[in-house]
Amino acid sequence: MQSSLILQNLVSAPVLFFFLGVLAVLVGSDLEIPSPLPKLFSLYLLLAIGFKGGLELAHSGLGSQVLLTIGAAVLMSLLVPISSFLILRTRMDGYNAAAIAASYGSISAVTFITAQSFLNVLHLDFNGFMVAALALMESPAIVVGVLLAKLAGQSGDSLKGAKAGGLRWREVLQEAFLNGSVFLLIGSLVIGYLVTSFSPAGLEKMDPFTEKLFYGALCFFLLDMGIVAAQRLRDLRRAGPFLIGFAVLAPLLHAGVGLGISRLLGLSQGDSLLFMVLCASASYIAVPAAMRMTVPQANPSLYISSALGVTFPFNVVVGIPLYMALIQRFVPLS
Amino acid sequence: MQSSLILQNLVSAPVLFFFLGVLAVLVGSDLEIPSPLPKLFSLYLLLAIGFKGGLELAHSGLGSQVLLTIGAAVLMSLLVPISSFLILRTRMDGYNAAAIAASYGSISAVTFITAQSFLNVLHLDFNGFMVAALALMESPAIVVGVLLAKLAGQSGDSLKGAKAGGLRWREVLQEAFLNGSVFLLIGSLVIGYLVTSFSPAGLEKMDPFTEKLFYGALCFFLLDMGIVAAQRLRDLRRAGPFLIGFAVLAPLLHAGVGLGISRLLGLSQGDSLLFMVLCASASYIAVPAAMRMTVPQANPSLYISSALGVTFPFNVVVGIPLYMALIQRFVPLS
Amino acid sequence: MQSSLILQNLVSAPVLFFFLGVLAVLVGSDLEIPSPLPKLFSLYLLLAIGFKGGLELAHSGLGSQVLLTIGAAVLMSLLVPISSFLILRTRMDGYNAAAIAASYGSISAVTFITAQSFLNVLHLDFNGFMVAALALMESPAIVVGVLLAKLAGQSGDSLKGAKAGGLRWREVLQEAFLNGSVFLLIGSLVIGYLVTSFSPAGLEKMDPFTEKLFYGALCFFLLDMGIVAAQRLRDLRRAGPFLIGFAVLAPLLHAGVGLGISRLLGLSQGDSLLFMVLCASASYIAVPAAMRMTVPQANPSLYISSALGVTFPFNVVVGIPLYMALIQRFVPLS
Amino acid sequence: MKRIDLFLSEREVNKVCKAISKAGVPGYSVIRHVTGMGLAGEISEAMDFSGLGANAHVIVFCEPHLVPAVRAGLRPLFDVYGGVGFVSEAEPL
Amino acid sequence: MKRIDLFLSEREVNKVCKAISKAGVPGYSVIRHVTGMGLAGEISEAMDFSGLGANAHVIVFCEPHLVPAVRAGLRPLFDVYGGVGFVSEAEPL
Amino acid sequence: MKRIDLFLSEREVNKVCKAISKAGVPGYSVIRHVTGMGLAGEISEAMDFSGLGANAHVIVFCEPHLVPAVRAGLRPLFDVYGGVGFVSEAEPL
Ligand SMILES: Nc1ncnc2c1ncn2[C@@H]1O[C@H](COP(=O)(O)O)[C@@H](O)[C@H]1O
Ligand SMILES: Nc1ncnc2c1ncn2[C@@H]1O[C@H](COP(=O)(O)O)[C@@H](O)[C@H]1O
Ligand SMILES: Nc1ncnc2c1ncn2[C@@H]1O[C@H](COP(=O)(O)O)[C@@H](O)[C@H]1O
Ligand code: NA
Ligand code: NA
Ligand code: NA
């Protein structure tokens, strides 16, 4: 079962384009998606995923299971950074530990989308409100990360922390909640909700853009992600085996906890996979941009390389089918 | 009735994305659509609107009402700059008055498109030849604007006009008729006409690109317009209350005249709205680019800010439903 | 017959947009598609054409006619550079002759796509494996071109060849096979093949992106090609009548040979046209980028201008309908 | 040898390049998409979609005796459209 | 007259521009999408999609007496976020 | 301290960066999408879609004693592929 799931996942177009990007770097091709084209695709994906999430949230309503699930997701985005920090702190300075921890508490929208495509192929349903969970997991992890960095800074091992002075709350909240990616995702979610509720005639006209085009645009973006992830592999060697190990084991651990919570909440198989993927994935869009500003003492190449160079490919290639296999074992077909 | 129209308009996806862009600037989010992506969307919208206009022009033919309507539109694009100039000249120097006047004589394609989407939602028909009117209103307003600036310059109050010397007709006509935006719009119109007339098999293959994708691309572009318009608000304070007042009252006045002409021409409700919007809107694409070259003495931040920062949002948010309410009162349902 | 084919071709949207771009330059419009937007369209077209080719290759399988046709195509991409070199060498130095020869041995994907659109309009079928032929004709021509340049360099007439030293095989093969355009095309072909064979459910989801959007994106890209080709016309005057003559006569000659081979292989009318177009077209994407690195002694403006400024428009405007007329005369409707 | 740095609106880049070519410089380089602040206020890329463009930075390395011709060629353009220029010392590598 | 060249992450461009404006310079120009190598290692455009950006190059021409104020305004930013600056001689064209 | 300005085709940027790194410079900055005019004629961005690229501008600030090594590293590249370089005086800010 599990091996057929892996194969099923491997020969999907998005995953294959990811590999094509990786291969381009490994064989030394000069294939590149010049800037700002990748930004076009990331803006598009955030807009489309938010809009579709809002649409489905409007259909499903805000019942108690919806609120419980979202609450559990937010809780995970607060706890994961703390536990990750405690693990990472054993081997690295506080700033880097905090910034990496924030990454793993937050989510990867592209991993989430890839899991949705995977569910589509398996003809398994999932709920639209999971996108709301996704949207709400970005900011708390950033805030926790900054607090941890601040704590670490005070406990004396700061690099250039003396200069950083008091916590600039305004800036931290700005980076956490008004970060361009977070803002677009949440804004599109609200717009999708409003349009569905008050002007459903507009939905059909958005459909070719947000729905039909989505899969192809995802392939294009994953081609670029493959290139960027492969370029990061070099940095990774410098990061050392501890961080690489963390980047593979943390998603497994977090996915495991996510599976437990899914069982408690009684989520369907599809929603369980998405919940596990939210817990297991690490952010390489919103969080790095926020950490660069709020925890400048941390080394970006560490948190970007582990999230984008290891955890992201791991989740997309191995994680998603593996989590699905676990779900098929432990979560009843509703 | 009117308040339901406003609501109907407000909860449409394009208008909501415009507000999302405005909000991003107001709350200080770093959301941006990096250059040249906005150019991609503006080129796309011009190409698609032109092509669709040509297609419908080929279907409707060039009957007398078509020619009369287009003629009236061109006339408005000649008269509006003159009357606007006379008003503006009372409080500002001739160059700035002329450049702003040219803007208001010309049109805003995006306002026009938003009005079309609004009509779609109301299930009201409109004629394709209105796009021809739109395409033909850009250039005359530019030429009149340059003539007015020249006149103003000769009457002695020039800033650095002494240097400008005689009117460089070649350059003026080039900017008026060969401006990239004008050229692409008219070119696509002609192509749409030719393909529809001589090779209709190709239409179906263009449809996913020019028709299906249109609404979503409009949302994306309006997100950027919201960002840019909000950034312009700061400049506006410097412009002072007179110009702000003009930027709100001029569209009302021009829409009113447009309504009168629509009645005279016996246009349908849908065409009346489009005609009013053509009269009421001000150009922030073709005209600023042309004025920068031909009337360099004018301050771009004045004409861009009033057209893009005030008149555009006013028309998109308040104007369109307001004009529709007037039409429902004065124009019989044909 | 022939004149109706030419008209049919001329009023197709892609060809008309090509002319619009040419016209923009001739009349001095400032219309431009700013970088990197043309790259977006070229990456998209390569991805889509490759994916669709892989899909159809998976359907048609690798029968003997498929292999024979591909083999003949590759043979042409080896022979055309040699014969072209011998002709060009009579009037120009070896480096330039070799680089231009490589261009004509290789192919133009956009010419190929335009021919496919033309066949669609005529309701003539063609086989997907022709894309495989296209993909495999790029690299051999590059290798032959470099070998010819090397040979020419040794025979003593080098400009700065002394420095170039021994043939850097690694670099040549890299440019020939791992060139970004070649790599993306072949990679997408393989992905299309794999997805079709092992996960056909994903095909339907790719369809809006790779199939529906294709025609419109081609129009947009041809608009840019028109602009770039027209800009090249100036360079061309410097190139002289010999090269211009070559750029018009070579496609006719190669198309003629292609027609003969098509008859031998018993290709259908549609496939014959594509085969002729592969032979007749010259590369202005992969080859110039490769020649710039491997034969730096050659003048890029010569090989780009002849391939893009003359041969490409000639094939798109005159060549395709002309080759079709010949086919209708010599190839039986299967 | 002199190095000349020019900053001006992208709209006039072609005019400026023609003017300096006419002055006889051996070459030049142009960087577009430059934003900035000057007498005309802040220039951003926000209006790029309209064809208005931001600024361009033109760099010219040339012999000292060409500087006056470059200056003379640019003066009328800078007077009408704005733009600034600076000169410094340099040598070939 | 002095020419100041600053290289720093695109994320801090606004902060840097505010700091040099406050120092009283008459204008400045900003080139974004600059890649490079420095103490912080290699900076590419690969993470642009995330809003992280590459580097920016800020160029300021100003009177010599403003240089200390510019330096003082930038020091705290460069200390926290990295970035380098260089000064050379220039004159108006 | 010296400032080195290099202009060359985007295609060779990686080769040039490797060469100057090998010469031991402490850092460098690269601006791509530079157009211009030189011995090889006019270079535009029009062929960008093909991967051919326009020019790049590489800026290096380094100690004077490194200049000969940089020059020596670049000479073979400039000889084969074209490109120009200039040196001027500078100091750290
Ligand atoms: N005198 C110059 N001043 C500024 N840039 C130059 C100069 N000469 C050449 N360049 C730049 O260097 C590139 C390559 O020069 P070349 O190898 O001479 O064609 C040109 O395309 C210009 O961008
Ligand atoms: N002192 C300066 N240093 C650097 N760049 C400047 C300076 N002054 C003006 N600029 C640039 O030149 C452009 C045009 O200047 P201006 O014509 O004064 O508005 C500005 O937008 C800046 O990009
Ligand atoms: N010596 C140098 N020459 C030119 N650019 C430099 C130099 N050192 C640093 N830079 C630029 O400044 C950026 C930040 O430098 P750093 O803070 O040292 O990492 C680098 O990424 C380069 O773009
Ligand atoms: Na997570
Ligand atoms: Na108007
Ligand atoms: Na060929």
Tab-separated table of C-alpha atoms in Angstrom, chain B residues 59-329:
chain	number	residue	atom	x	y	z
B	59	HIS	CA	-20.449	41.140	-34.895
B	60	SER	CA	-22.265	44.437	-34.465
B	61	GLY	CA	-20.935	46.023	-37.655
B	62	LEU	CA	-20.414	49.755	-38.204
B	63	GLY	CA	-24.031	50.965	-38.299
B	64	SER	CA	-25.051	54.583	-37.841
B	65	GLN	CA	-25.641	54.267	-34.092
B	66	VAL	CA	-22.190	52.777	-33.692
B	67	LEU	CA	-20.603	55.644	-35.591
B	68	LEU	CA	-22.694	58.250	-33.786
B	69	THR	CA	-21.764	56.852	-30.374
B	70	ILE	CA	-18.086	56.689	-31.227
B	71	GLY	CA	-18.273	60.212	-32.621
B	72	ALA	CA	-19.910	61.488	-29.452
B	73	ALA	CA	-17.244	59.803	-27.371
B	74	VAL	CA	-14.438	61.401	-29.361
B	75	LEU	CA	-16.181	64.753	-29.080
B	76	MET	CA	-16.284	64.387	-25.307
B	77	SER	CA	-12.576	63.597	-25.270
B	78	LEU	CA	-11.992	66.920	-27.051
B	79	LEU	CA	-14.375	69.046	-24.981
B	80	VAL	CA	-13.677	67.680	-21.500
B	81	PRO	CA	-10.011	68.760	-21.536
B	82	ILE	CA	-10.993	72.268	-22.590
B	83	SER	CA	-13.638	72.778	-19.923
B	84	SER	CA	-11.430	71.123	-17.300
B	85	PHE	CA	-8.548	73.363	-18.280
B	86	LEU	CA	-10.684	76.473	-17.826
B	87	ILE	CA	-11.674	75.352	-14.345
B	88	LEU	CA	-8.194	74.249	-13.286
B	89	ARG	CA	-6.495	77.317	-14.729
B	90	THR	CA	-8.203	79.493	-12.119
B	91	ARG	CA	-6.021	78.036	-9.401
B	92	MET	CA	-2.899	76.603	-11.004
B	93	ASP	CA	-0.347	77.309	-13.699
B	94	GLY	CA	-1.123	76.491	-17.308
B	95	TYR	CA	1.150	73.467	-17.685
B	96	ASN	CA	-0.286	71.585	-14.748
B	97	ALA	CA	-3.823	72.608	-15.681
B	98	ALA	CA	-3.297	71.319	-19.233
B	99	ALA	CA	-1.776	68.011	-18.152
B	100	ILE	CA	-4.536	67.301	-15.633
B	101	ALA	CA	-7.159	68.318	-18.193
B	102	ALA	CA	-5.732	65.825	-20.688
B	103	SER	CA	-6.030	63.087	-18.074
B	104	TYR	CA	-9.734	63.774	-17.522
B	105	GLY	CA	-10.455	63.961	-21.225
B	106	SER	CA	-8.935	60.541	-21.700
B	107	ILE	CA	-10.192	57.312	-20.171
B	108	SER	CA	-9.311	54.600	-17.666
B	109	ALA	CA	-9.546	51.147	-19.216
B	110	VAL	CA	-9.642	49.459	-15.825
B	111	THR	CA	-12.622	51.545	-14.665
B	112	PHE	CA	-14.332	50.577	-17.921
B	113	ILE	CA	-13.604	46.893	-17.348
B	114	THR	CA	-14.867	47.084	-13.781
B	115	ALA	CA	-18.093	48.628	-15.074
B	116	GLN	CA	-18.403	45.749	-17.562
B	117	SER	CA	-18.000	43.232	-14.746
B	118	PHE	CA	-20.629	45.101	-12.783
B	119	LEU	CA	-23.017	44.873	-15.746
B	120	ASN	CA	-22.326	41.162	-16.011
B	121	VAL	CA	-23.374	40.670	-12.425
B	122	LEU	CA	-26.582	42.627	-13.068
B	123	HIS	CA	-27.161	40.560	-16.240
B	124	LEU	CA	-27.332	43.712	-18.347
B	125	ASP	CA	-26.060	43.602	-21.926
B	126	PHE	CA	-23.707	46.068	-23.522
B	127	ASN	CA	-22.307	46.520	-27.004
B	128	GLY	CA	-18.808	45.612	-28.042
B	129	PHE	CA	-18.365	48.819	-30.003
B	130	MET	CA	-18.014	50.744	-26.750
B	131	VAL	CA	-14.433	49.433	-26.647
B	132	ALA	CA	-13.812	51.176	-29.950
B	133	ALA	CA	-15.027	54.387	-28.322
B	134	LEU	CA	-12.664	53.753	-25.433
B	135	ALA	CA	-9.736	53.154	-27.770
B	136	LEU	CA	-10.416	56.333	-29.734
B	137	MET	CA	-10.740	58.637	-26.705
B	138	GLU	CA	-7.123	58.382	-25.587
B	139	SER	CA	-5.325	60.207	-28.357
B	140	PRO	CA	-7.483	63.328	-28.940
B	141	ALA	CA	-7.321	64.252	-25.263
B	142	ILE	CA	-3.528	64.040	-25.370
B	143	VAL	CA	-3.328	66.308	-28.415
B	144	VAL	CA	-5.706	68.855	-26.873
B	145	GLY	CA	-3.729	68.767	-23.626
B	146	VAL	CA	-0.474	69.544	-25.411
B	147	LEU	CA	-2.104	72.374	-27.381
B	148	LEU	CA	-3.470	73.871	-24.176
B	149	ALA	CA	-0.065	73.636	-22.526
B	150	LYS	CA	1.482	75.326	-25.527
B	151	LEU	CA	-1.094	78.107	-25.400
B	152	ALA	CA	-0.552	78.525	-21.683
B	153	GLY	CA	3.202	78.598	-22.230
B	154	GLN	CA	2.924	81.376	-24.793
B	155	SER	CA	0.698	83.450	-22.563
B	156	GLY	CA	3.788	84.011	-20.514
B	157	ASP	CA	3.525	82.107	-17.262
B	158	SER	CA	5.915	79.355	-18.254
B	159	LEU	CA	8.258	77.873	-15.677
B	160	LYS	CA	10.970	76.547	-17.885
B	161	GLY	CA	8.918	76.851	-21.048
B	162	ALA	CA	11.258	79.257	-22.771
B	163	LYS	CA	13.469	76.316	-23.604
B	164	ALA	CA	10.670	74.206	-24.988
B	165	GLY	CA	10.520	76.321	-28.146
B	166	GLY	CA	8.062	75.523	-30.947
B	167	LEU	CA	5.574	72.696	-30.727
B	168	ARG	CA	7.236	69.454	-31.771
B	169	TRP	CA	4.239	68.046	-33.666
B	170	ARG	CA	5.915	64.816	-34.613
B	171	GLU	CA	6.627	63.984	-31.008
B	172	VAL	CA	3.145	64.990	-29.851
B	173	LEU	CA	1.404	62.818	-32.430
B	174	GLN	CA	3.792	59.982	-31.656
B	175	GLU	CA	2.951	60.151	-27.961
B	176	ALA	CA	-0.760	60.514	-28.705
B	177	PHE	CA	-1.186	57.736	-31.231
B	178	LEU	CA	1.839	55.459	-30.844
B	179	ASN	CA	2.060	55.382	-27.073
B	180	GLY	CA	2.544	51.684	-26.224
B	181	SER	CA	-0.790	51.345	-24.402
B	182	VAL	CA	-2.829	53.065	-27.105
B	183	PHE	CA	-1.046	51.135	-29.823
B	184	LEU	CA	-1.606	47.741	-28.190
B	185	LEU	CA	-5.277	48.496	-27.505
B	186	ILE	CA	-6.057	49.631	-31.040
B	187	GLY	CA	-3.875	46.919	-32.554
B	188	SER	CA	-5.641	44.185	-30.597
B	189	LEU	CA	-8.999	45.674	-31.578
B	190	VAL	CA	-8.075	45.453	-35.244
B	191	ILE	CA	-6.754	41.908	-34.795
B	192	GLY	CA	-9.936	40.855	-33.011
B	193	TYR	CA	-11.933	42.345	-35.869
B	194	LEU	CA	-9.865	40.627	-38.563
B	195	VAL	CA	-9.827	37.222	-36.910
B	196	THR	CA	-13.597	37.337	-36.300
B	197	SER	CA	-14.257	38.380	-39.884
B	198	PHE	CA	-11.860	36.112	-41.731
B	199	SER	CA	-10.820	33.229	-39.501
B	200	PRO	CA	-13.496	32.654	-36.846
B	201	ALA	CA	-12.045	29.201	-36.082
B	202	GLY	CA	-9.289	30.962	-34.155
B	203	LEU	CA	-11.714	32.687	-31.777
B	204	GLU	CA	-12.469	29.623	-29.735
B	205	LYS	CA	-8.780	29.045	-29.152
B	206	MET	CA	-8.276	32.602	-27.898
B	207	ASP	CA	-11.256	32.366	-25.582
B	208	PRO	CA	-9.548	30.758	-22.556
B	209	PHE	CA	-6.881	33.451	-22.657
B	210	THR	CA	-8.818	36.627	-23.440
B	211	GLU	CA	-12.132	35.701	-21.821
B	212	LYS	CA	-11.825	33.081	-19.098
B	213	LEU	CA	-8.689	34.416	-17.480
B	214	PHE	CA	-9.848	37.997	-17.596
B	215	TYR	CA	-11.698	38.347	-14.316
B	216	GLY	CA	-8.923	36.856	-12.210
B	217	ALA	CA	-6.242	38.917	-13.919
B	218	LEU	CA	-8.357	42.002	-13.279
B	219	CYS	CA	-8.405	41.139	-9.572
B	220	PHE	CA	-4.654	40.826	-9.524
B	221	PHE	CA	-4.188	44.130	-11.317
B	222	LEU	CA	-6.656	45.899	-9.044
B	223	LEU	CA	-4.730	44.623	-6.034
B	224	ASP	CA	-1.738	46.482	-7.420
B	225	MET	CA	-3.833	49.525	-8.316
B	226	GLY	CA	-5.033	49.620	-4.713
B	227	ILE	CA	-1.450	49.652	-3.478
B	228	VAL	CA	-0.374	52.360	-5.919
B	229	ALA	CA	-3.475	54.498	-5.374
B	230	ALA	CA	-3.013	54.398	-1.608
B	231	GLN	CA	0.659	55.364	-1.941
B	232	ARG	CA	-0.534	58.347	-3.945
B	233	LEU	CA	-2.755	59.608	-1.130
B	234	ARG	CA	0.276	61.103	0.584
B	235	ASP	CA	1.162	63.161	-2.504
B	236	LEU	CA	-2.407	64.289	-2.575
B	237	ARG	CA	-2.264	66.165	0.663
B	238	ARG	CA	0.410	68.280	-0.915
B	239	ALA	CA	-1.890	68.864	-3.900
B	240	GLY	CA	-4.427	70.661	-1.739
B	241	PRO	CA	-8.221	70.688	-1.415
B	242	PHE	CA	-8.903	72.376	-4.759
B	243	LEU	CA	-7.457	69.508	-6.792
B	244	ILE	CA	-9.037	66.886	-4.549
B	245	GLY	CA	-12.389	68.602	-4.965
B	246	PHE	CA	-11.903	68.685	-8.730
B	247	ALA	CA	-11.001	64.989	-8.772
B	248	VAL	CA	-14.322	64.094	-7.147
B	249	LEU	CA	-16.630	66.636	-8.795
B	250	ALA	CA	-15.296	66.387	-12.348
B	251	PRO	CA	-16.322	62.734	-12.775
B	252	LEU	CA	-19.807	63.560	-11.495
B	253	LEU	CA	-20.128	66.445	-13.911
B	254	HIS	CA	-18.760	64.468	-16.868
B	255	ALA	CA	-20.919	61.458	-16.022
B	256	GLY	CA	-23.937	63.766	-15.965
B	257	VAL	CA	-23.146	65.100	-19.426
B	258	GLY	CA	-22.513	61.524	-20.512
B	259	LEU	CA	-25.958	60.528	-19.274
B	260	GLY	CA	-27.547	63.314	-21.283
B	261	ILE	CA	-25.740	62.233	-24.445
B	262	SER	CA	-26.680	58.604	-23.821
B	263	ARG	CA	-30.339	59.616	-23.695
B	264	LEU	CA	-29.998	61.627	-26.892
B	265	LEU	CA	-28.348	58.675	-28.643
B	266	GLY	CA	-30.922	56.278	-27.227
B	267	LEU	CA	-28.296	53.944	-25.769
B	268	SER	CA	-29.340	50.908	-23.747
B	269	GLN	CA	-28.848	50.877	-19.978
B	270	GLY	CA	-25.631	48.914	-20.248
B	271	ASP	CA	-24.139	51.106	-22.966
B	272	SER	CA	-25.203	54.207	-21.069
B	273	LEU	CA	-23.225	53.093	-18.032
B	274	LEU	CA	-20.148	52.456	-20.147
B	275	PHE	CA	-20.512	55.800	-21.891
B	276	MET	CA	-20.838	57.602	-18.568
B	277	VAL	CA	-17.804	55.782	-17.216
B	278	LEU	CA	-15.765	56.747	-20.276
B	279	CYS	CA	-16.656	60.392	-19.712
B	280	ALA	CA	-16.166	60.252	-15.947
B	281	SER	CA	-12.889	58.382	-15.791
B	282	ALA	CA	-9.418	59.882	-16.049
B	283	SER	CA	-6.351	58.292	-17.589
B	284	TYR	CA	-3.392	57.177	-15.479
B	285	ILE	CA	-1.799	54.891	-18.046
B	286	ALA	CA	-1.419	56.475	-21.480
B	287	VAL	CA	-1.736	60.152	-20.565
B	288	PRO	CA	0.894	60.416	-17.788
B	289	ALA	CA	3.404	58.628	-19.989
B	290	ALA	CA	2.624	61.032	-22.829
B	291	MET	CA	2.553	64.192	-20.695
B	292	ARG	CA	5.889	63.356	-19.100
B	293	MET	CA	7.418	63.682	-22.574
B	294	THR	CA	5.382	66.448	-24.138
B	295	VAL	CA	4.655	68.748	-21.186
B	296	PRO	CA	7.684	68.157	-18.966
B	297	GLN	CA	6.986	71.426	-17.140
B	298	ALA	CA	3.946	69.905	-15.434
B	299	ASN	CA	4.406	68.031	-12.168
B	300	PRO	CA	3.583	64.335	-12.712
B	301	SER	CA	2.637	63.829	-9.092
B	302	LEU	CA	-0.328	66.190	-9.569
B	303	TYR	CA	-1.908	64.524	-12.573
B	304	ILE	CA	-1.140	60.996	-11.490
B	305	SER	CA	-2.340	61.504	-7.933
B	306	SER	CA	-5.647	63.093	-8.840
B	307	ALA	CA	-6.481	60.566	-11.576
B	308	LEU	CA	-5.193	57.454	-9.801
B	309	GLY	CA	-5.460	58.406	-6.141
B	310	VAL	CA	-8.921	59.996	-6.156
B	311	THR	CA	-10.923	59.752	-9.377
B	312	PHE	CA	-10.146	56.099	-10.048
B	313	PRO	CA	-11.165	54.776	-6.595
B	314	PHE	CA	-14.115	57.169	-6.558
B	315	ASN	CA	-15.416	55.815	-9.854
B	316	VAL	CA	-14.755	52.184	-9.011
B	317	VAL	CA	-16.276	52.294	-5.548
B	318	VAL	CA	-18.957	54.998	-5.590
B	319	GLY	CA	-19.265	56.153	-9.164
B	320	ILE	CA	-20.240	52.984	-10.992
B	321	PRO	CA	-23.189	52.068	-8.734
B	322	LEU	CA	-24.234	55.724	-8.520
B	323	TYR	CA	-24.257	56.147	-12.289
B	324	MET	CA	-26.226	52.904	-12.538
B	325	ALA	CA	-28.818	54.205	-10.098
B	326	LEU	CA	-29.210	57.355	-12.206
B	327	ILE	CA	-29.543	55.238	-15.333
B	328	GLN	CA	-32.228	53.085	-13.753
B	329	ARG	CA	-34.099	56.300	-13.061
